[in-house]
Amino acid sequence: MSTENEGSEGTAGEAVPPVPSVPPVPPAEAPQGPPASTPAPGHPQAPEGEAATTSKGPVPASTPPGFQSAAEANWPPPPPAVPTHGHHGADSGAPVWGAPDQLPAQQGRRKRGVGALVAAVAAAALVAGGIGGALGYWAADRNNASNGSTTVSADPQGFKRDPGTVAGVASKALPSVVTIDAQGGDGEGGTGTGFVYDKQGHILTNNHVVASAANSGRLMVTFSNGKKYDAEVVGRAQGYDVAVLKLRNPPAGLAPLPLGNSDHVAVGDSTIAIGAPFGLSNTVTTGIVSAKNRPVASGDGSSGNNSYMSALQTDASINPGNSGGPLLDARGAVIGINSAIQSTGSGIGQTQAGSIGLGFAIPINQATSVAQQLIKTGQPVYPVIGATVRMDERSGGALISDRGAGGTDAVAQGGPADKAGLRAGDVITKFDDTVIDSGPTLIGEIWTHEPGDRVTVTYQRDGRTATTEVTLGERKGDS
């Protein structure tokens, strides 16, 4: 699993030539007489090969008209598509531009007859609707006669997006989303995303976005209007992968993004992700909530330490640089912080991995609780059960180890697990109603709670299943 929130080459279709406004007129013998006079203003000369029309009837064309298929039209190809490529490391490579595929000439010739048939059918359709169309054009022409224009405006007042559309949500949210440039004292750093948390100038983001610059580096925050501000770290929680920054000179009129309720999110709900994938600031992508309570253990991209979350999974495109950005619902409320992706790479921290539709976000309810603690005290507080579990993934549960770190007891004497009767060798299989399949899953689920919460733990011992109640303890700071 990579915490590096992560072009595509498109093939452009052939352009289709415009259909003539009237059906072709069969050629007729031109009458003898003087040459046609110059057309009056407002009645342009018909192009060669097409029939001109006067108030008294059609004037025969000098050459027979003909149809031209898209393959014959030789339209110029469109420009190449922008490549698709959240923490953007400084060592990332430049995107590669792709060229559109070219249609073989033989294939184009085979389509010639089809193009002529489509054009003929379109011309027939225009004739069938000619009466209503002629009346509409006459009215438009009369209305614009005074200014000499025949242009028809579909929306003279300007097109406005409804607040509930993706465009409406994005336009409102973008001014509150920032791109974070983190540069460490040794030159190491990269680009990530954050968003305005409150009017006092606090910015919520991922810990792995700012970790390289947290102690002796520099943090620069850029808003969607291009204005830049220096920032400093207020507090960060490596285990939760959450950090809070503070703008040193916050501008007036900051608009915090509204916070949703991640507990009420349903699978299939629409999602909107905003970030700076591979440094492309103010990028908006869409998707749905693919799953809830997805256990994710992810690295911070610069050390062996891991973060654990019971994440929201989304198929909205998330790439390096999206890390720390908001995951919004259809109303524009934040439901999560984009933090990690599943990539096709083989290791943690794959900086060049791209989106394959498996993105993960920290639920905003958990992130908000952590942020409030960081703003208040500068350090995180973690709920714990007071037992050391094996971190092997997919082991059928969370196995309590024989010994703890440094040879200590795996079950701390007098701790929550000890008081609940748990022992070394027990395998925890459920935590309240959540099935536990590994140690990382257990930790991620514990961290969705608060110290002092009472939970029901189901475990196996000597082939038997039992349950007990555990009152969660607490641990302050990262260790």
Coordinates of C-alpha atoms in Angstrom, one line a residue:
M1 CA 0.0 0.0 0.0
S2 CA 1.5 3.3 -0.9
T3 CA 0.9 6.6 0.8
E4 CA 1.9 8.4 -2.4
N5 CA -1.4 9.5 -3.5
E6 CA -1.1 9.2 -6.8
G7 CA -0.8 9.9 -19.2
S8 CA -3.1 8.4 -20.6
E9 CA -3.1 8.3 -24.3
G10 CA -6.5 8.9 -26.0
T11 CA -7.5 8.2 -29.6
A12 CA -9.4 11.1 -31.1
G13 CA -12.3 10.2 -33.3
E14 CA -12.5 11.5 -36.9
A15 CA -14.2 14.9 -37.4
V16 CA -17.4 14.8 -39.5
P17 CA -17.8 17.5 -42.1
P18 CA -20.8 19.8 -41.9
V19 CA -24.0 18.7 -43.6
P20 CA -25.3 21.1 -46.4
S21 CA -28.2 23.2 -45.2
V22 CA -30.4 22.1 -48.1
P23 CA -30.5 18.8 -50.1
P24 CA -28.3 18.7 -53.2
V25 CA -30.0 20.0 -56.4
P26 CA -29.6 17.9 -59.6
P27 CA -27.6 19.7 -62.3
A28 CA -29.6 21.4 -65.0
E29 CA -28.7 23.1 -68.2
A30 CA -27.9 26.7 -67.5
P31 CA -30.2 29.2 -69.3
Q32 CA -28.8 31.6 -71.9
G33 CA -28.5 35.2 -70.8
P34 CA -26.3 37.7 -69.2
P35 CA -24.1 36.7 -66.2
A36 CA -25.6 36.9 -62.7
S37 CA -25.2 40.2 -61.0
T38 CA -23.3 40.7 -57.8
P39 CA -25.5 39.6 -54.8
A40 CA -27.0 42.3 -52.7
P41 CA -25.7 42.7 -49.1
G42 CA -27.0 40.1 -46.7
H43 CA -27.2 37.5 -49.6
P44 CA -23.8 35.9 -49.9
Q45 CA -22.6 34.3 -53.1
A46 CA -23.1 30.5 -53.0
P47 CA -19.9 28.5 -53.0
E48 CA -19.0 26.7 -56.2
G49 CA -20.6 23.3 -56.4
E50 CA -23.6 24.3 -54.3
A51 CA -27.0 25.6 -55.3
A52 CA -27.8 29.2 -54.5
T53 CA -31.3 30.2 -53.5
T54 CA -33.2 33.4 -54.3
S55 CA -36.6 34.5 -53.4
K56 CA -37.9 33.2 -56.7
G57 CA -36.4 29.7 -56.5
P58 CA -33.2 27.8 -56.8
V59 CA -30.5 28.9 -59.1
P60 CA -28.7 25.9 -60.7
A61 CA -25.1 25.3 -59.6
S62 CA -22.3 25.4 -62.1
T63 CA -21.1 22.0 -61.1
P64 CA -23.0 19.0 -59.6
P65 CA -22.8 18.9 -55.8
G66 CA -21.4 15.9 -54.0
F67 CA -21.0 14.5 -50.6
Q68 CA -17.7 14.0 -48.8
S69 CA -17.0 11.4 -46.1
A70 CA -15.0 12.0 -42.9
A71 CA -12.2 10.0 -44.3
E72 CA -12.0 12.2 -47.4
A73 CA -12.2 15.4 -45.5
N74 CA -8.6 15.2 -44.3
W75 CA -9.4 17.0 -41.0
P76 CA -6.4 17.9 -38.9
P77 CA -5.9 15.6 -35.9
P78 CA -6.6 17.0 -32.4
P79 CA -3.7 17.8 -30.0
P80 CA -2.4 14.9 -27.8
A81 CA -4.3 14.2 -24.6
V82 CA -2.9 15.4 -21.3
P83 CA -1.3 12.6 -19.4
T84 CA -2.8 11.4 -16.2
H85 CA -0.5 11.0 -13.2
G86 CA -1.3 12.1 -3.1
H87 CA 2.4 13.2 -2.3
H88 CA 4.5 14.4 -5.2
G89 CA 8.1 13.6 -4.5
A90 CA 10.9 15.8 -5.8
D91 CA 12.4 12.8 -7.7
S92 CA 9.3 12.2 -9.8
G93 CA 9.8 12.0 -13.6
A94 CA 8.3 14.3 -16.2
P95 CA 5.0 13.2 -17.7
V96 CA 5.1 11.7 -21.2
W97 CA 2.9 13.1 -23.9
G98 CA 1.2 10.6 -26.1
A99 CA 0.3 10.9 -29.8
P100 CA -3.2 10.0 -31.1
D101 CA -3.5 6.8 -33.0
Q102 CA -3.7 7.3 -36.8
L103 CA -6.4 5.7 -38.9
P104 CA -4.9 3.6 -41.8
A105 CA -5.7 5.0 -45.2
Q106 CA -7.2 1.7 -46.4
Q107 CA -9.6 1.7 -43.4
G108 CA -10.6 5.3 -44.2
R109 CA -11.4 4.3 -47.8
R110 CA -13.6 1.5 -46.6
K111 CA -15.7 3.9 -44.5
R112 CA -16.3 6.2 -47.5
G113 CA -19.6 4.8 -48.5
V114 CA -20.8 4.8 -44.9
G115 CA -19.9 8.5 -44.5
A116 CA -21.9 9.4 -47.7
L117 CA -24.9 7.5 -46.3
V118 CA -24.7 9.3 -43.0
A119 CA -24.6 12.6 -44.7
A120 CA -27.5 11.7 -46.9
V121 CA -29.6 10.7 -43.9
A122 CA -28.7 13.9 -42.1
A123 CA -29.7 15.9 -45.1
A124 CA -33.1 14.1 -45.2
A125 CA -33.6 14.9 -41.6
L126 CA -32.9 18.5 -42.2
V127 CA -35.5 18.6 -45.0
A128 CA -38.0 16.8 -42.7
G129 CA -37.5 19.5 -40.0
G130 CA -37.1 22.3 -42.5
I131 CA -40.5 24.1 -41.8
G132 CA -40.0 24.5 -38.0
G133 CA -36.3 25.3 -38.5
A134 CA -37.1 27.9 -41.2
L135 CA -39.6 29.7 -38.9
G136 CA -37.1 29.7 -36.0
Y137 CA -34.3 31.1 -38.1
W138 CA -36.7 33.8 -39.6
A139 CA -37.6 35.0 -36.1
A140 CA -34.0 35.1 -35.0
D141 CA -33.0 37.0 -38.2
R142 CA -35.8 39.5 -37.6
N143 CA -34.7 40.1 -34.0
N144 CA -31.1 40.7 -35.1
A145 CA -31.7 42.7 -38.2
S146 CA -31.3 46.0 -36.5
N147 CA -27.6 45.3 -35.5
G148 CA -26.7 43.3 -38.6
S149 CA -26.1 40.1 -36.7
T150 CA -27.7 36.7 -37.2
T151 CA -26.0 35.0 -34.3
V152 CA -28.4 33.2 -31.9
S153 CA -27.4 33.1 -28.2
A154 CA -28.6 30.1 -26.2
D155 CA -28.0 31.9 -22.9
P156 CA -27.6 35.7 -23.2
Q157 CA -27.2 36.0 -19.4
G158 CA -24.3 33.6 -19.1
F159 CA -24.4 29.9 -18.2
K160 CA -24.7 29.3 -14.4
R161 CA -24.0 25.9 -12.8
D162 CA -26.4 24.7 -10.2
P163 CA -24.9 24.4 -6.7
G164 CA -25.4 20.6 -6.6
T165 CA -23.4 19.9 -9.8
V166 CA -19.8 18.9 -9.8
A167 CA -18.8 22.2 -11.3
G168 CA -20.8 24.1 -8.7
V169 CA -19.3 22.1 -5.8
A170 CA -15.8 22.5 -7.3
S171 CA -16.1 26.3 -7.9
K172 CA -17.1 26.8 -4.3
A173 CA -14.5 24.5 -2.8
L174 CA -11.4 25.4 -4.8
P175 CA -10.7 28.7 -3.1
S176 CA -10.3 26.8 0.2
V177 CA -8.0 24.1 -1.1
V178 CA -4.2 24.8 -1.1
T179 CA -1.1 23.3 -2.6
I180 CA 1.6 22.6 -0.1
D181 CA 5.3 22.8 -1.0
A182 CA 7.4 21.2 1.7
Q183 CA 11.2 21.6 1.5
G184 CA 13.5 20.1 4.1
G185 CA 16.8 21.6 5.2
D186 CA 18.6 18.9 3.2
G187 CA 16.7 19.8 0.0
E188 CA 14.4 16.8 0.3
G189 CA 10.7 17.5 -0.1
G190 CA 7.7 17.5 -2.4
T191 CA 4.2 18.7 -3.1
G192 CA 1.0 17.8 -1.4
T193 CA -2.4 19.3 -0.7
G194 CA -4.4 20.7 2.2
F195 CA -7.5 22.6 2.9
V196 CA -8.7 25.5 5.2
Y197 CA -9.9 24.0 8.5
D198 CA -10.9 27.2 10.3
K199 CA -10.9 31.0 10.0
Q200 CA -7.8 31.3 12.2
G201 CA -5.7 30.0 9.3
H202 CA -5.3 26.3 10.3
I203 CA -4.7 24.0 7.3
L204 CA -5.5 20.2 7.6
T205 CA -3.3 17.8 5.6
N206 CA -1.4 14.5 5.9
N207 CA 1.7 14.0 8.1
H208 CA 3.7 12.5 5.3
V209 CA 3.2 15.6 3.2
V210 CA 5.0 17.8 5.7
A211 CA 7.2 15.4 7.5
S212 CA 10.4 16.3 5.5
A213 CA 10.0 20.0 6.4
A214 CA 8.5 19.7 9.9
N215 CA 11.7 20.4 11.9
S216 CA 14.2 22.5 9.9
G217 CA 12.6 23.0 6.5
R218 CA 10.2 25.5 4.9
L219 CA 6.5 25.2 4.2
M220 CA 4.8 27.3 1.5
V221 CA 1.1 27.2 0.9
T222 CA -0.4 28.4 -2.4
F223 CA -4.1 29.2 -2.9
S224 CA -6.1 28.6 -6.1
N225 CA -5.7 32.4 -6.9
G226 CA -1.9 32.0 -6.9
K227 CA -1.3 33.8 -3.6
K228 CA 1.4 32.2 -1.4
Y229 CA 1.8 32.2 2.3
D230 CA 4.5 30.8 4.7
A231 CA 3.2 28.2 7.2
E232 CA 4.4 26.3 10.2
V233 CA 3.6 22.9 11.8
V234 CA 1.2 23.1 14.8
G235 CA 1.2 19.4 15.4
R236 CA 1.4 16.1 13.6
A237 CA 0.3 12.5 14.3
Q238 CA 2.4 10.0 12.4
G239 CA 0.2 7.1 13.4
Y240 CA -2.9 8.7 12.1
D241 CA -1.1 10.4 9.2
V242 CA -2.7 13.7 10.1
A243 CA -1.0 17.1 10.5
V244 CA -2.2 20.7 11.2
L245 CA -0.4 23.7 9.8
K246 CA -0.9 27.4 10.6
L247 CA -0.5 30.2 8.1
R248 CA 1.9 32.8 9.5
N249 CA 0.0 35.8 8.1
P250 CA -3.4 34.4 7.2
P251 CA -5.5 36.5 4.8
A252 CA -8.8 38.0 5.8
G253 CA -12.0 36.2 4.7
L254 CA -10.8 32.6 4.9
A255 CA -13.6 30.2 4.1
P256 CA -13.2 26.8 5.9
L257 CA -14.6 23.9 4.0
P258 CA -17.7 22.5 5.6
L259 CA -17.2 19.1 7.4
G260 CA -19.5 16.2 6.8
N261 CA -20.2 13.1 8.9
S262 CA -18.1 10.2 7.6
D263 CA -20.2 7.7 9.8
H264 CA -23.2 8.5 7.6
V265 CA -21.5 7.9 4.3
A266 CA -22.9 5.0 2.2
V267 CA -21.3 2.9 -0.4
G268 CA -22.2 4.3 -3.8
D269 CA -22.3 7.9 -2.6
S270 CA -20.7 10.4 -5.1
T271 CA -17.2 11.7 -4.2
I272 CA -15.2 14.6 -5.5
A273 CA -11.4 14.7 -4.9
I274 CA -9.4 18.0 -5.2
G275 CA -5.6 18.2 -5.1
A276 CA -2.4 18.7 -7.0
P277 CA -1.5 15.4 -8.7
F278 CA 2.1 15.5 -9.8
G279 CA 2.1 19.2 -9.1
L280 CA -1.0 20.0 -11.2
S281 CA -2.7 22.2 -8.7
N282 CA -6.5 22.6 -8.5
T283 CA -7.3 19.3 -10.2
V284 CA -10.8 17.9 -9.6
T285 CA -11.7 14.2 -10.1
T286 CA -14.9 12.4 -9.3
G287 CA -16.0 8.9 -8.3
I288 CA -18.0 7.1 -5.6
V289 CA -17.5 5.6 -2.2
S290 CA -16.3 2.1 -3.1
A291 CA -16.2 0.7 0.4
K292 CA -16.1 1.7 4.1
N293 CA -13.9 0.6 7.0
R294 CA -11.2 -0.6 4.7
P295 CA -8.1 -1.5 6.8
V296 CA -5.1 0.3 5.4
A297 CA -1.5 0.2 6.7
S298 CA 0.6 2.7 4.8
G299 CA 4.2 4.1 5.0
D300 CA 5.0 7.8 5.2
G301 CA 7.3 7.6 2.1
S302 CA 10.5 8.5 4.1
S303 CA 10.9 6.0 6.9
G304 CA 9.9 2.5 8.1
N305 CA 7.1 3.9 10.3
N306 CA 3.5 3.0 9.3
S307 CA 0.1 4.7 9.6
Y308 CA -3.1 2.8 10.2
M309 CA -6.6 3.7 9.2
S310 CA -10.0 2.3 8.8
A311 CA -10.4 4.1 5.5
L312 CA -13.0 5.2 3.0
Q313 CA -12.2 3.6 -0.3
T314 CA -13.0 5.6 -3.5
D315 CA -12.4 5.2 -7.2
A316 CA -11.9 9.0 -7.7
S317 CA -8.5 9.4 -9.3
I318 CA -5.9 10.0 -6.6
N319 CA -2.2 10.4 -7.6
P320 CA 1.0 11.7 -6.0
G321 CA 0.3 15.3 -4.9
N322 CA -3.4 14.5 -3.9
S323 CA -2.3 13.5 -0.4
G324 CA -3.8 15.7 2.3
G325 CA -6.5 17.0 0.0
P326 CA -10.2 16.8 0.7
L327 CA -12.6 14.1 -0.4
L328 CA -16.0 15.8 -0.7
D329 CA -19.5 14.4 -0.9
A330 CA -22.1 15.6 -3.5
R331 CA -22.9 18.6 -1.3
G332 CA -19.3 19.8 -1.0
A333 CA -18.8 18.7 2.6
V334 CA -15.5 17.0 3.5
I335 CA -15.9 13.3 4.3
G336 CA -12.2 12.3 4.3
I337 CA -8.6 13.3 3.7
N338 CA -7.1 11.6 0.7
S339 CA -4.0 9.7 2.0
A340 CA -3.1 6.5 0.2
I341 CA -3.5 4.4 -2.9
Q342 CA -3.2 0.8 -3.8
S343 CA -0.6 0.7 -6.6
T344 CA 0.8 -1.9 -8.9
G345 CA 4.3 -1.2 -7.5
S346 CA 6.0 -3.8 -5.3
G347 CA 6.9 -1.6 -2.3
I348 CA 5.8 1.1 0.1
G349 CA 6.2 4.7 -1.0
Q350 CA 6.2 4.1 -4.8
T351 CA 6.5 7.7 -5.9
Q352 CA 5.8 6.9 -9.6
A353 CA 2.7 4.8 -9.1
G354 CA -0.5 6.1 -10.6
S355 CA -4.2 5.7 -9.9
I356 CA -5.8 2.4 -10.6
G357 CA -9.1 3.3 -9.0
L358 CA -8.2 2.2 -5.5
G359 CA -7.8 5.3 -3.3
F360 CA -8.1 5.6 0.4
A361 CA -9.1 8.5 2.7
I362 CA -9.0 9.0 6.4
P363 CA -12.6 9.5 7.6
I364 CA -13.1 13.1 8.5
N365 CA -14.7 12.2 11.9
Q366 CA -11.4 10.7 13.0
A367 CA -9.3 13.4 11.3
T368 CA -11.3 16.1 13.0
S369 CA -10.8 14.5 16.5
V370 CA -7.0 14.3 15.9
A371 CA -6.8 17.9 14.5
Q372 CA -8.6 19.3 17.5
Q373 CA -6.1 17.5 19.8
L374 CA -3.2 18.8 17.8
I375 CA -4.4 22.4 17.9
K376 CA -5.0 22.1 21.6
T377 CA -1.8 20.4 22.8
G378 CA 0.4 19.9 19.8
Q379 CA 0.6 16.2 20.2
P380 CA -1.7 13.3 19.4
V381 CA -3.4 11.0 21.8
Y382 CA -4.0 7.3 20.8
P383 CA -6.5 4.9 22.3
V384 CA -4.8 1.5 23.2
I385 CA -5.7 -1.9 24.5
G386 CA -2.4 -2.5 26.3
A387 CA -1.3 -5.5 24.3
T388 CA 1.2 -6.2 21.6
V389 CA -0.2 -8.0 18.5
R390 CA 1.6 -9.6 15.6
M391 CA 1.6 -7.4 12.5
D392 CA 1.3 -10.3 10.0
E393 CA -1.4 -9.4 7.5
R394 CA -4.3 -11.8 6.8
S395 CA -3.5 -14.2 9.7
G396 CA -7.1 -14.9 10.5
G397 CA -7.1 -12.4 13.4
A398 CA -4.9 -10.3 15.6
L399 CA -2.6 -12.7 17.5
I400 CA -1.3 -11.4 20.8
S401 CA 2.4 -11.9 20.8
D402 CA 4.4 -13.9 23.3
R403 CA 6.6 -11.0 24.2
G404 CA 6.3 -7.2 23.7
A405 CA 8.9 -4.7 22.4
G406 CA 12.3 -5.0 24.1
G407 CA 11.3 -8.2 25.9
T408 CA 8.5 -6.6 27.9
D409 CA 5.2 -8.4 28.6
A410 CA 2.9 -8.7 25.6
V411 CA 0.0 -7.9 27.8
A412 CA 0.8 -4.9 30.0
Q413 CA 0.2 -5.6 33.7
G414 CA -2.8 -3.6 34.9
G415 CA -3.6 -2.4 31.4
P416 CA -7.0 -2.6 29.6
A417 CA -6.3 -6.0 28.0
D418 CA -5.0 -7.4 31.3
K419 CA -8.1 -6.2 33.2
A420 CA -10.3 -7.8 30.5
G421 CA -8.7 -11.2 30.9
L422 CA -6.8 -11.3 27.6
R423 CA -3.5 -13.3 27.4
A424 CA -0.6 -13.9 25.1
G425 CA -1.6 -16.3 22.4
D426 CA -5.2 -15.2 22.2
V427 CA -6.4 -14.3 18.7
I428 CA -8.8 -11.3 18.5
T429 CA -11.3 -11.9 15.8
K430 CA -13.9 -9.2 16.3
F431 CA -13.8 -5.7 17.7
D432 CA -17.4 -4.7 18.5
D433 CA -19.1 -5.7 15.2
T434 CA -16.0 -5.4 13.0
V435 CA -14.3 -8.6 11.9
I436 CA -10.6 -8.5 12.6
D437 CA -8.3 -10.4 10.2
S438 CA -4.9 -9.0 11.2
G439 CA -3.0 -6.9 13.6
P440 CA -3.1 -3.8 11.3
T441 CA -6.8 -4.1 11.0
L442 CA -7.2 -4.2 14.8
I443 CA -5.0 -1.1 15.3
G444 CA -6.9 0.8 12.6
E445 CA -10.2 0.0 14.2
I446 CA -9.0 0.9 17.7
W447 CA -7.9 4.3 16.5
T448 CA -11.4 5.1 15.3
H449 CA -12.4 5.3 19.0
E450 CA -11.5 7.6 21.9
P451 CA -9.7 6.7 25.1
G452 CA -12.2 5.6 27.7
D453 CA -14.6 3.9 25.2
R454 CA -15.9 0.5 26.1
V455 CA -15.7 -2.1 23.4
T456 CA -16.6 -5.8 23.1
V457 CA -13.8 -8.0 22.0
T458 CA -14.3 -11.5 20.6
Y459 CA -11.3 -13.8 20.8
Q460 CA -10.2 -17.4 20.4
R461 CA -8.2 -19.4 23.0
D462 CA -7.4 -23.1 22.8
G463 CA -9.9 -23.5 20.0
R464 CA -12.8 -21.9 21.9
T465 CA -14.4 -18.5 21.2
A466 CA -15.1 -16.1 24.0
T467 CA -16.0 -12.4 24.5
T468 CA -14.9 -9.7 26.9
E469 CA -15.3 -6.0 27.4
V470 CA -12.3 -3.7 27.2
T471 CA -12.1 -0.1 28.3
L472 CA -9.6 1.6 26.1
G473 CA -6.6 3.3 27.6
E474 CA -4.5 6.1 26.1
R475 CA -1.0 6.9 24.8
K476 CA 0.3 10.4 24.3
G477 CA 2.6 11.3 21.4
D478 CA 4.3 9.2 18.8
S479 CA 6.7 6.5 19.9

